[in-house]
Short mmCIF file of C-alpha atoms in Angstrom, two decimals:
data_model
loop_
_atom_site.label_atom_id
_atom_site.label_comp_id
_atom_site.label_asym_id
_atom_site.label_seq_id
_atom_site.Cartn_x
_atom_site.Cartn_y
_atom_site.Cartn_z
CA MET A 1174 -18.67 8.28 11.08
CA THR A 1175 -16.99 7.55 14.41
CA GLY A 1176 -19.00 6.18 17.24
CA SER A 1177 -19.01 3.33 19.88
CA SER A 1178 -20.92 1.08 16.94
CA SER A 1179 -18.96 -0.90 14.20
CA HIS A 1180 -20.28 0.05 10.36
CA PRO A 1181 -22.18 -2.57 8.85
CA TRP A 1182 -19.14 -3.09 6.05
CA PHE A 1183 -17.03 -4.60 9.23
CA LEU A 1184 -19.48 -7.13 10.90
CA ASP A 1185 -20.45 -10.52 10.62
CA ASN A 1186 -23.41 -11.50 12.41
CA GLU A 1187 -22.59 -15.54 11.50
CA ARG A 1188 -19.32 -15.96 12.82
CA PRO A 1189 -18.06 -15.62 16.89
CA ALA A 1190 -16.40 -12.56 17.99
CA PRO A 1191 -12.69 -13.66 17.50
CA SER A 1192 -11.95 -12.99 21.09
CA ALA A 1193 -14.09 -15.66 21.85
CA LEU A 1194 -11.69 -17.95 19.94
CA ARG A 1195 -8.51 -16.92 21.26
CA THR A 1196 -6.29 -19.93 23.26
CA ALA A 1197 -3.43 -17.44 24.42
CA SER A 1198 -3.37 -15.20 27.31
CA PRO A 1199 -2.61 -11.18 26.99
CA SER A 1200 0.85 -11.93 27.78
CA GLU A 1201 1.87 -14.66 25.51
CA VAL A 1202 0.06 -12.67 22.33
CA THR A 1203 2.41 -9.26 23.62
CA ALA A 1204 5.45 -11.84 23.83
CA LEU A 1205 4.39 -13.21 20.46
CA LEU A 1206 4.19 -9.67 18.52
CA ARG A 1207 7.05 -8.53 20.05
CA GLU A 1208 9.23 -11.34 18.89
CA GLU A 1209 8.15 -11.74 15.44
CA LEU A 1210 7.90 -8.29 14.43
CA ALA A 1211 11.04 -7.11 16.39
CA GLY A 1212 13.06 -5.45 13.54
CA LEU A 1213 10.48 -4.70 11.38
CA SER A 1214 8.94 -0.64 10.82
CA VAL A 1215 5.83 -2.56 12.36
CA SER A 1216 4.91 0.22 15.54
CA LEU A 1217 4.14 -1.47 18.79
CA PRO A 1218 3.44 1.51 20.76
CA GLY A 1219 2.84 0.91 24.47
CA PRO A 1220 0.91 -0.25 25.95
CA TRP A 1221 -2.04 -1.27 24.03
CA LEU A 1222 -1.47 -3.88 21.22
CA PRO A 1223 -3.80 -5.55 19.31
CA ALA A 1224 -4.96 -8.65 20.98
CA GLN A 1225 -6.50 -10.15 17.64
CA PRO A 1226 -6.54 -9.85 13.64
CA PHE A 1227 -9.03 -7.57 12.15
CA VAL A 1228 -11.39 -10.36 10.80
CA LEU A 1229 -13.78 -9.27 7.92
CA PRO A 1230 -16.79 -10.68 6.39
CA ARG A 1231 -15.35 -12.57 3.37
CA GLN A 1232 -17.36 -10.01 1.11
CA SER A 1233 -15.82 -7.31 2.66
CA TYR A 1234 -12.55 -8.86 2.36
CA ASP A 1235 -12.75 -9.61 -1.61
CA GLU A 1236 -14.08 -6.46 -2.16
CA LEU A 1237 -10.86 -4.50 -0.91
CA PHE A 1238 -9.24 -6.55 -3.77
CA GLY A 1239 -11.47 -5.73 -6.58
CA ILE A 1240 -11.84 -2.04 -5.87
CA ALA A 1241 -7.85 -1.90 -5.75
CA ARG A 1242 -7.45 -3.98 -8.77
CA THR A 1243 -9.85 -2.03 -10.84
CA LEU A 1244 -8.75 1.67 -9.74
CA LEU A 1245 -5.31 0.14 -10.41
CA ALA A 1246 -5.72 -0.44 -13.62
CA LEU A 1247 -8.03 2.98 -14.32
CA VAL A 1248 -4.69 4.23 -12.91
CA ARG A 1249 -2.21 2.79 -15.20
CA ARG A 1250 -4.38 3.44 -18.07
CA ALA A 1251 -4.65 7.07 -17.31
CA VAL A 1252 -0.89 7.64 -16.89
CA LEU A 1253 -0.17 5.59 -20.18
CA ALA A 1254 -2.14 8.21 -22.33
CA LEU A 1255 -0.50 11.08 -21.05
CA GLY A 1256 2.51 10.46 -23.33
CA THR A 1257 4.72 8.55 -25.67
CA GLY A 1258 7.49 7.11 -23.50
CA TRP A 1259 8.02 7.08 -19.91
CA PRO A 1260 10.00 10.46 -19.36
CA ALA A 1261 7.32 12.34 -21.56
CA ARG A 1262 4.65 10.86 -18.65
CA ALA A 1263 6.61 12.15 -16.05
CA GLU A 1264 7.11 15.41 -17.39
CA ALA A 1265 2.88 15.80 -18.17
CA LEU A 1266 2.54 14.91 -14.18
CA GLY A 1267 4.87 18.00 -13.33
CA ALA A 1268 7.40 15.03 -12.27
CA ASP A 1269 11.14 15.73 -13.31
CA PRO A 1270 12.54 13.04 -14.91
CA HIS A 1271 15.98 13.11 -13.69
CA ASP A 1272 14.49 12.15 -10.19
CA TYR A 1273 13.67 8.98 -11.92
CA PRO A 1274 17.28 7.62 -12.85
CA LEU A 1275 16.54 3.76 -12.91
CA LEU A 1276 13.79 4.53 -15.75
CA SER A 1277 15.60 1.81 -18.28
CA GLY A 1278 14.31 2.98 -21.26
CA GLN A 1279 12.70 -0.15 -22.87
CA ASP A 1280 9.54 1.12 -22.45
CA ASN A 1281 7.75 -1.89 -23.44
CA THR A 1282 9.23 -3.54 -20.37
CA GLU A 1283 8.54 -0.25 -17.97
CA THR A 1284 4.68 -0.68 -19.77
CA ALA A 1285 4.34 -4.14 -18.62
CA TYR A 1286 5.51 -4.31 -15.15
CA CYS A 1287 4.44 -0.43 -13.83
CA SER A 1288 1.91 -2.11 -11.85
CA MET A 1289 3.43 -5.07 -11.01
CA MET A 1290 3.31 -4.59 -7.18
CA ALA A 1291 1.13 -2.07 -5.35
CA ARG A 1292 -0.67 -1.31 -2.36
CA PRO A 1293 -3.66 1.52 -1.87
CA ASP A 1294 -5.13 2.79 1.41
CA ILE A 1295 -8.35 2.62 2.27
CA VAL A 1296 -10.65 3.84 4.58
CA ILE A 1297 -14.20 2.90 4.85
CA GLY A 1298 -16.62 5.89 4.68
CA GLU A 1299 -20.45 6.30 5.27
CA ARG A 1300 -20.85 4.87 1.38
CA GLY A 1301 -18.04 2.35 2.42
CA PRO A 1302 -14.49 1.43 0.61
CA GLN A 1303 -13.00 4.89 -0.29
CA LEU A 1304 -9.58 4.33 -1.78
CA LEU A 1305 -7.54 7.72 -0.43
CA GLU A 1306 -4.24 6.81 -2.64
CA PHE A 1307 -2.21 4.15 -4.14
CA ASN A 1308 2.12 2.87 -3.27
CA VAL A 1309 3.04 1.74 -6.30
CA SER A 1310 7.10 0.35 -5.91
CA GLY A 1311 8.60 -2.66 -4.61
CA THR A 1312 9.51 -0.90 -1.07
CA PHE A 1313 6.16 -0.32 0.25
CA GLY A 1314 5.12 -1.69 3.74
CA GLY A 1315 2.96 -4.05 4.36
CA PRO A 1316 4.58 -7.62 3.23
CA ASN A 1317 6.27 -8.66 6.13
CA GLU A 1318 4.30 -6.72 8.54
CA SER A 1319 1.09 -8.62 7.57
CA HIS A 1320 2.64 -12.07 7.05
CA GLY A 1321 4.41 -11.80 10.87
CA LEU A 1322 1.01 -10.65 12.24
CA THR A 1323 -0.75 -13.33 10.67
CA GLU A 1324 1.81 -16.11 11.76
CA VAL A 1325 1.01 -14.84 15.39
CA TRP A 1326 -2.52 -14.61 14.75
CA GLN A 1327 -2.79 -18.38 13.48
CA HIS A 1328 -1.00 -19.34 16.24
CA THR A 1329 -3.16 -17.47 19.16
CA HIS A 1330 -6.67 -18.40 17.89
CA ARG A 1331 -8.37 -22.11 17.86
CA GLU A 1332 -10.12 -21.43 14.63
CA ARG A 1333 -7.96 -20.56 11.82
CA PHE A 1334 -8.38 -17.58 9.60
CA PHE A 1335 -7.26 -16.83 6.24
CA GLY A 1336 -5.45 -14.62 4.70
CA HIS A 1337 -3.84 -14.29 1.18
CA ASP A 1338 0.30 -14.63 1.75
CA PRO A 1339 2.02 -11.31 0.30
CA LEU A 1340 5.45 -13.02 0.12
CA ALA A 1341 4.12 -16.31 -1.31
CA THR A 1342 1.99 -14.09 -3.72
CA ARG A 1343 4.86 -11.97 -4.62
CA VAL A 1344 7.18 -15.00 -5.53
CA ARG A 1345 4.08 -16.31 -7.49
CA ALA A 1346 4.32 -12.65 -9.74
CA PHE A 1347 7.82 -13.36 -10.54
CA GLU A 1348 7.25 -16.83 -11.61
CA ASP A 1349 5.26 -15.29 -13.68
CA VAL A 1350 7.93 -13.21 -15.16
CA CYS A 1351 10.10 -16.18 -15.43
CA ALA A 1352 7.78 -18.25 -17.73
CA SER A 1353 6.77 -15.39 -19.95
CA ARG A 1354 10.46 -14.01 -20.59
CA ARG A 1355 11.88 -17.78 -20.56
CA LEU A 1356 13.71 -17.10 -17.78
CA PRO A 1357 15.81 -19.03 -15.37
CA ARG A 1358 14.12 -19.14 -12.09
CA ALA A 1359 17.28 -16.85 -10.14
CA ILE A 1360 16.96 -13.54 -8.67
CA ALA A 1361 18.54 -11.16 -6.44
CA ILE A 1362 16.84 -9.03 -4.37
CA ILE A 1363 18.86 -5.41 -4.60
CA GLY A 1364 18.86 -3.68 -1.37
CA SER A 1365 21.30 -1.91 1.18
CA LEU A 1366 21.56 -2.73 4.69
CA GLY A 1367 21.75 1.03 5.43
CA ASP A 1368 18.32 0.97 4.57
CA LEU A 1369 17.96 -1.48 7.53
CA GLU A 1370 18.15 -0.75 11.59
CA GLY A 1371 20.79 -2.91 11.16
CA ASP A 1372 20.09 -5.69 13.91
CA ASP A 1373 20.08 -9.19 13.80
CA ALA A 1374 16.20 -9.46 13.34
CA ASP A 1375 16.19 -7.46 10.39
CA ILE A 1376 18.67 -10.24 8.62
CA ARG A 1377 16.25 -12.72 9.74
CA PHE A 1378 13.11 -10.89 7.83
CA GLN A 1379 15.90 -10.64 4.68
CA GLU A 1380 16.23 -14.17 5.11
CA ARG A 1381 12.40 -15.03 5.17
CA GLU A 1382 12.03 -13.27 1.80
CA LEU A 1383 14.64 -15.24 0.12
CA GLU A 1384 13.39 -18.41 1.34
CA GLN A 1385 10.52 -17.97 0.17
CA PHE A 1386 11.76 -17.91 -3.31
CA ARG A 1387 14.14 -21.00 -2.57
CA ARG A 1388 11.06 -22.99 -1.73
CA ARG A 1389 9.79 -22.06 -4.85
CA GLY A 1390 12.71 -23.37 -6.64
CA PHE A 1391 14.54 -20.01 -7.17
CA THR A 1392 18.10 -19.41 -6.74
CA ALA A 1393 17.92 -16.26 -4.51
CA ASP A 1394 20.45 -14.02 -3.18
CA PHE A 1395 20.75 -10.46 -1.46
CA LEU A 1396 22.81 -8.11 -3.20
CA GLU A 1397 23.71 -4.80 -1.95
CA PRO A 1398 24.93 -2.27 -4.38
CA ASP A 1399 28.78 -2.15 -4.01
CA ARG A 1400 28.36 -6.02 -5.36
CA LEU A 1401 27.28 -4.82 -8.57
CA PRO A 1402 27.60 -5.76 -11.66
CA GLU A 1403 29.81 -8.23 -10.94
CA ALA A 1404 28.01 -10.54 -8.87
CA LEU A 1405 25.39 -10.88 -11.42
CA GLY A 1406 27.88 -13.05 -13.64
CA ARG A 1407 28.85 -11.73 -17.16
CA PRO A 1408 26.53 -9.88 -19.42
CA GLY A 1409 24.27 -11.86 -21.69
CA ASN A 1410 24.70 -14.86 -19.23
CA LEU A 1411 23.59 -13.00 -15.78
CA ARG A 1412 23.78 -15.52 -12.88
CA TYR A 1413 20.68 -13.46 -11.66
CA PRO A 1414 18.63 -12.29 -14.45
CA LEU A 1415 15.96 -10.98 -12.32
CA GLY A 1416 16.27 -8.50 -9.33
CA LEU A 1417 13.50 -7.42 -6.91
CA ARG A 1418 14.12 -3.49 -6.31
CA ASN A 1419 14.09 -3.44 -2.70
CA PHE A 1420 15.20 0.30 -2.58
CA ALA A 1421 13.85 3.53 -2.93
CA PRO A 1422 15.89 5.32 -5.63
CA ALA A 1423 15.52 8.89 -3.71
CA ASP A 1424 16.20 7.85 -0.14
CA TRP A 1425 19.51 6.31 -1.53
CA ARG A 1426 20.34 9.74 -3.62
CA GLU A 1427 19.17 11.49 0.01
CA ARG A 1428 21.94 9.89 1.66
CA GLY A 1429 24.28 10.18 -0.72
CA GLN A 1430 24.63 6.72 -2.31
CA SER A 1431 25.36 6.11 -5.47
CA LEU A 1432 22.89 4.64 -8.03
CA ARG A 1433 25.62 3.84 -10.54
CA PRO A 1434 26.45 0.60 -9.81
CA VAL A 1435 22.49 -0.60 -10.11
CA HIS A 1436 22.29 1.51 -13.63
CA ASP A 1437 25.07 -0.61 -14.47
CA ALA A 1438 23.74 -3.69 -13.63
CA GLN A 1439 20.51 -2.56 -15.81
CA ARG A 1440 22.88 -2.27 -18.48
CA ALA A 1441 24.44 -5.64 -18.13
CA GLY A 1442 20.93 -7.27 -18.49
CA LEU A 1443 19.37 -7.16 -15.30
CA LEU A 1444 15.33 -6.64 -15.12
CA LEU A 1445 15.07 -4.78 -11.94
CA LEU A 1446 11.29 -5.05 -10.94
CA PRO A 1447 9.13 -3.56 -10.36
CA PRO A 1448 10.54 -0.58 -12.68
CA GLN A 1449 10.94 2.83 -11.74
CA SER A 1450 8.42 3.70 -13.77
CA SER A 1451 5.86 2.67 -11.48
CA GLY A 1452 6.34 5.46 -9.15
CA LEU A 1453 4.31 7.61 -11.50
CA LEU A 1454 1.23 5.08 -10.87
CA ALA A 1455 1.73 6.22 -7.07
CA ASN A 1456 1.91 10.45 -8.43
CA LYS A 1457 -1.39 11.43 -6.88
CA LYS A 1458 -2.03 13.36 -10.10
CA ALA A 1459 -2.89 10.32 -11.68
CA LEU A 1460 -6.00 9.67 -8.85
CA ALA A 1461 -6.87 13.18 -9.85
CA LEU A 1462 -6.98 12.46 -13.39
CA VAL A 1463 -9.06 8.96 -12.79
CA SER A 1464 -11.44 10.79 -10.06
CA GLU A 1465 -12.49 13.59 -12.79
CA GLY A 1466 -13.27 11.37 -15.75
CA ARG A 1467 -11.49 10.62 -19.00
CA PRO A 1468 -12.90 10.21 -22.26
CA TRP A 1469 -12.14 6.52 -22.69
CA MET A 1470 -13.75 5.67 -19.45
CA THR A 1471 -17.09 3.53 -19.80
CA ARG A 1472 -20.07 4.22 -18.06
CA ALA A 1473 -19.50 1.61 -15.57
CA GLU A 1474 -16.04 2.68 -14.59
CA ARG A 1475 -17.17 6.28 -13.95
CA ARG A 1476 -19.50 4.75 -11.40
CA LEU A 1477 -17.22 2.83 -9.48
CA ALA A 1478 -14.62 5.67 -9.59
CA GLU A 1479 -17.35 7.79 -8.19
CA ARG A 1480 -18.41 5.51 -5.54
CA HIS A 1481 -14.97 4.29 -4.06
CA LEU A 1482 -12.51 7.23 -5.10
CA PRO A 1483 -13.07 10.43 -3.03
CA TRP A 1484 -13.71 13.42 -5.43
CA THR A 1485 -9.72 14.76 -6.02
CA ARG A 1486 -8.17 17.59 -8.25
CA ILE A 1487 -5.35 18.71 -9.03
CA THR A 1488 -4.27 22.07 -7.72
CA LEU A 1489 -4.88 24.40 -11.08
CA PRO A 1490 -6.62 27.52 -11.21
CA GLY A 1491 -10.00 26.37 -13.39
CA ARG A 1492 -13.40 25.77 -12.96
CA THR A 1493 -14.84 22.43 -11.86
CA ARG A 1494 -17.58 20.30 -10.77
CA TRP A 1495 -18.38 19.38 -7.38
CA GLU A 1496 -21.90 18.09 -5.67
CA GLY A 1497 -23.65 19.00 -9.18
CA GLN A 1498 -22.41 22.90 -9.65
CA GLU A 1499 -20.28 24.56 -11.04
CA HIS A 1500 -17.24 26.36 -8.70
CA GLU A 1501 -13.82 27.99 -9.07
CA LEU A 1502 -11.57 25.47 -7.50
CA LEU A 1503 -9.52 27.91 -5.55
CA GLU A 1504 -12.58 29.88 -4.01
CA LEU A 1505 -14.23 26.35 -3.43
CA LEU A 1506 -11.31 25.24 -1.12
CA LEU A 1507 -10.90 28.32 0.56
CA VAL A 1508 -14.84 28.63 1.09
CA ARG A 1509 -15.11 24.63 2.23
CA ARG A 1510 -12.24 24.36 3.91
CA LYS A 1511 -13.85 21.53 6.48
CA ARG A 1512 -14.67 19.59 3.42
CA PHE A 1513 -11.18 19.10 2.06
CA VAL A 1514 -7.54 17.48 2.22
CA LEU A 1515 -4.43 18.83 0.34
CA LYS A 1516 -2.26 16.57 -0.15
CA LYS A 1517 1.69 16.97 -2.16
CA ALA A 1518 1.15 14.75 -5.32
CA ILE A 1519 4.64 12.91 -4.69
CA GLY A 1520 4.85 11.55 -0.94
CA MET A 1521 3.91 8.56 1.02
CA MET A 1522 2.30 7.51 4.42
CA GLY A 1523 0.98 10.71 5.16
CA ARG A 1524 3.83 13.06 4.77
CA GLU A 1525 2.61 16.60 3.60
CA VAL A 1526 -1.20 16.17 4.20
CA LEU A 1527 -3.14 19.02 5.50
CA VAL A 1528 -6.83 18.18 6.56
CA GLY A 1529 -8.72 21.18 6.56
CA ARG A 1530 -11.18 20.86 9.25
CA TYR A 1531 -7.99 20.35 11.92
CA THR A 1532 -5.97 23.49 10.18
CA GLU A 1533 -6.42 26.76 10.91
CA PRO A 1534 -7.99 29.21 8.23
CA VAL A 1535 -5.03 31.31 7.72
CA ASP A 1536 -2.82 28.42 7.73
CA TRP A 1537 -5.18 26.27 5.18
CA ARG A 1538 -5.15 29.43 3.09
CA GLN A 1539 -1.56 29.92 2.66
CA ALA A 1540 -0.98 26.20 2.04
CA VAL A 1541 -3.68 26.47 -0.68
CA GLU A 1542 -2.50 29.20 -2.36
CA ALA A 1543 1.18 28.22 -2.80
CA ALA A 1544 -0.05 24.74 -3.86
CA PHE A 1545 -1.77 26.57 -6.56
CA ALA A 1546 1.33 28.29 -7.18
CA ALA A 1547 3.47 25.51 -7.69
CA GLY A 1548 0.76 23.20 -9.15
CA ASP A 1549 2.39 20.48 -6.98
CA SER A 1550 -0.56 19.05 -5.25
CA ILE A 1551 -4.32 17.68 -4.89
CA VAL A 1552 -7.14 18.56 -3.18
CA GLN A 1553 -9.67 15.59 -2.09
CA GLU A 1554 -12.68 15.45 -0.37
CA TYR A 1555 -12.45 14.63 3.08
CA VAL A 1556 -13.93 11.29 4.29
CA GLU A 1557 -14.77 10.60 7.70
CA PRO A 1558 -13.78 7.48 8.87
CA ALA A 1559 -15.92 4.62 10.25
CA THR A 1560 -14.89 2.45 13.52
CA CYS A 1561 -15.05 -0.62 14.07
CA ALA A 1562 -14.23 -2.91 17.16
CA LEU A 1563 -10.79 -3.97 18.18
CA GLU A 1564 -9.79 -5.83 21.54
CA LEU A 1565 -6.32 -4.44 22.70
CA THR A 1566 -4.17 -5.51 25.50
CA ASP A 1567 -1.27 -4.30 27.47
CA GLY A 1568 0.34 -7.69 27.96
CA THR A 1569 -2.16 -8.13 31.33
CA SER A 1570 -5.73 -7.20 30.73
CA THR A 1571 -7.96 -6.79 27.60
CA PHE A 1572 -10.23 -4.18 26.38
CA THR A 1573 -12.42 -3.19 23.48
CA ALA A 1574 -11.84 -0.18 21.73
CA HIS A 1575 -13.55 1.17 18.47
CA VAL A 1576 -11.04 2.38 16.02
CA ALA A 1577 -10.85 3.77 12.18
CA PRO A 1578 -8.26 1.60 10.45
CA VAL A 1579 -6.84 2.45 7.33
CA LEU A 1580 -6.58 -1.01 5.29
CA SER A 1581 -4.49 -1.81 2.41
CA PRO A 1582 -5.15 -4.63 0.28
CA MET A 1583 -1.87 -5.69 -1.76
CA LEU A 1584 -1.72 -6.70 -5.34
CA PHE A 1585 1.25 -8.49 -6.98
CA GLY A 1586 1.06 -9.42 -10.42
CA ASP A 1587 -2.85 -8.27 -10.24
CA ARG A 1588 -3.19 -11.31 -7.83
CA PRO A 1589 -4.46 -10.31 -4.25
CA GLY A 1590 -1.54 -10.34 -1.81
CA GLY A 1591 -3.05 -9.71 2.03
CA CYS A 1592 -3.85 -7.06 3.49
CA TRP A 1593 -2.40 -4.71 6.40
CA ALA A 1594 -4.04 -2.03 8.58
CA ARG A 1595 -2.80 0.81 10.49
CA PHE A 1596 -5.17 2.55 12.99
CA LEU A 1597 -4.63 5.21 16.06
CA THR A 1598 -6.28 5.14 19.70
CA ASP A 1599 -6.95 7.95 22.24
CA GLY A 1600 -4.63 6.00 24.73
CA ALA A 1601 -6.47 3.63 26.85
CA SER A 1602 -9.51 5.22 25.72
CA GLY A 1603 -9.70 3.10 22.73
CA SER A 1604 -11.32 5.92 20.84
CA ALA A 1605 -11.14 6.78 16.81
CA SER A 1606 -8.40 9.63 16.42
CA ARG A 1607 -8.48 11.86 13.94
CA GLY A 1608 -5.08 11.36 12.60
CA VAL A 1609 -6.30 8.82 10.52
CA ILE A 1610 -5.48 10.23 7.49
CA SER A 1611 -1.84 10.44 8.31
CA VAL A 1612 -1.69 7.14 10.02
CA GLY A 1613 1.57 6.72 9.01
CA GLY A 1614 3.04 9.01 11.31
CA ALA A 1615 4.19 8.16 14.67
CA GLY A 1616 2.68 6.26 17.25
CA ALA A 1617 0.36 4.36 14.77
CA SER A 1618 -0.40 0.70 15.51
CA GLU A 1619 -0.54 -2.20 12.97
CA ASN A 1620 -2.34 -4.92 12.19
CA ALA A 1621 -3.32 -7.79 9.62
CA VAL A 1622 -6.73 -8.00 7.75
CA LEU A 1623 -7.84 -11.47 7.64
CA THR A 1624 -11.54 -13.34 6.58
CA TRP A 1625 -12.92 -16.37 8.06
CA ALA A 1626 -11.28 -19.66 6.47
CA GLY A 1627 -14.06 -21.97 4.92
CA PRO A 1628 -14.46 -24.50 2.05
CA THR A 1629 -14.71 -21.19 -0.03
CA ALA A 1630 -12.25 -19.35 1.34
CA HIS A 1631 -9.45 -21.85 1.91
CA PRO A 1632 -9.97 -24.34 -1.21
CA ALA A 1633 -6.23 -25.35 -0.67
CA ALA A 1634 -5.42 -25.73 3.20
CA GLY A 1635 -2.26 -25.04 4.03
CA THR A 1636 -1.00 -23.56 0.74
CA GLU A 1637 1.14 -20.72 0.37
CA GLU A 1638 -0.34 -19.48 -2.80
CA GLU A 1639 -3.88 -18.97 -1.66
CA GLY A 1640 -3.51 -18.14 1.68
CA ARG A 1641 -3.33 -19.29 5.25
#
């Protein structure tokens, strides 16, 4: 549902509007946003920027993480059940094992940490939160963005909000690894300056990530591939036994950068997390398996999936059940085009997504038939995104828009780690945009999702582990 009123899920009638609590002028808010977030992937498309965070009722805020945690566990189990060993699971999902060159071969370790870091994309539909897809890796957007945005909002409003800190929670996940494997607190963030824009601001945020680890007693450094594996120390007694994989292997291979140094570091004993097996949990076919239902799923798990996961199927010929009746899947999609979305199974942030209601019938038919021929995609029932009010500013004035955000709660080691949001507006009108499904594209604005601070929401005020 879109319109001029906020969906009840967003509303807390016992709290004041965040705009009433702002202590900074529009120009101050704009300056702080641009200073804090310069150099990140955060999009600040002018002239309108958020003048406040998305502030949810505590129950709604907590529900996002509960849904994410439960559905992630189901996706993980569905993938594990596909075969013995990760190469076999990749083949079962129609993925090329050669696209996963950093699979360590230590299946138990891969299995233990494949879901270590995850970020779903959720919209609020008529029936509440609907999880559209998972991003499972060490490189998804959101941690630095929501951390920085939260810093801004805590300085510009007289009442403190609560939000789990993604950078601090990620450190806690690595603390758990060190404790369980009896490793020293020493970590190398493995990445490449080629992945960054290369300006001073990028280095500043790189240092912020390192400082989060150092503050908790870690020895931490950023290592580029040309320093591997020598900078780790000798095999068997590594200076940095842990590595945070801060790069996407596909990106490196696309630009011709060798993964050999990273592979050699793994052979020397580096535990690189999250492992590359995590990418298979992000394969949208895994989400389709959960939507269809697995024999081992309990009734409660099936009900939760039906409630919070849009109907999703792999593009394979055959009959399927939809809205209480049996259908040939291909025929269903062609006849009921406006009810569905077509997505590549491998791909993030709205890339290669086709929304049936905004696609010409001939183009839809061509894309659907190609997807069935390749078996490389999924179809998902379209969710009409609900809207909520958000105050925007151009640096001089403010106005209230109704936007349809994509909400992305982050999990690190199964702990809630903050929530990021992206949204679109149609210029100064502030109306919800139909492009919400592909909100990762150009023109999307970004924000932090917070809730209200209080005795239950903020048990240890100021602690990085629980929030800010």
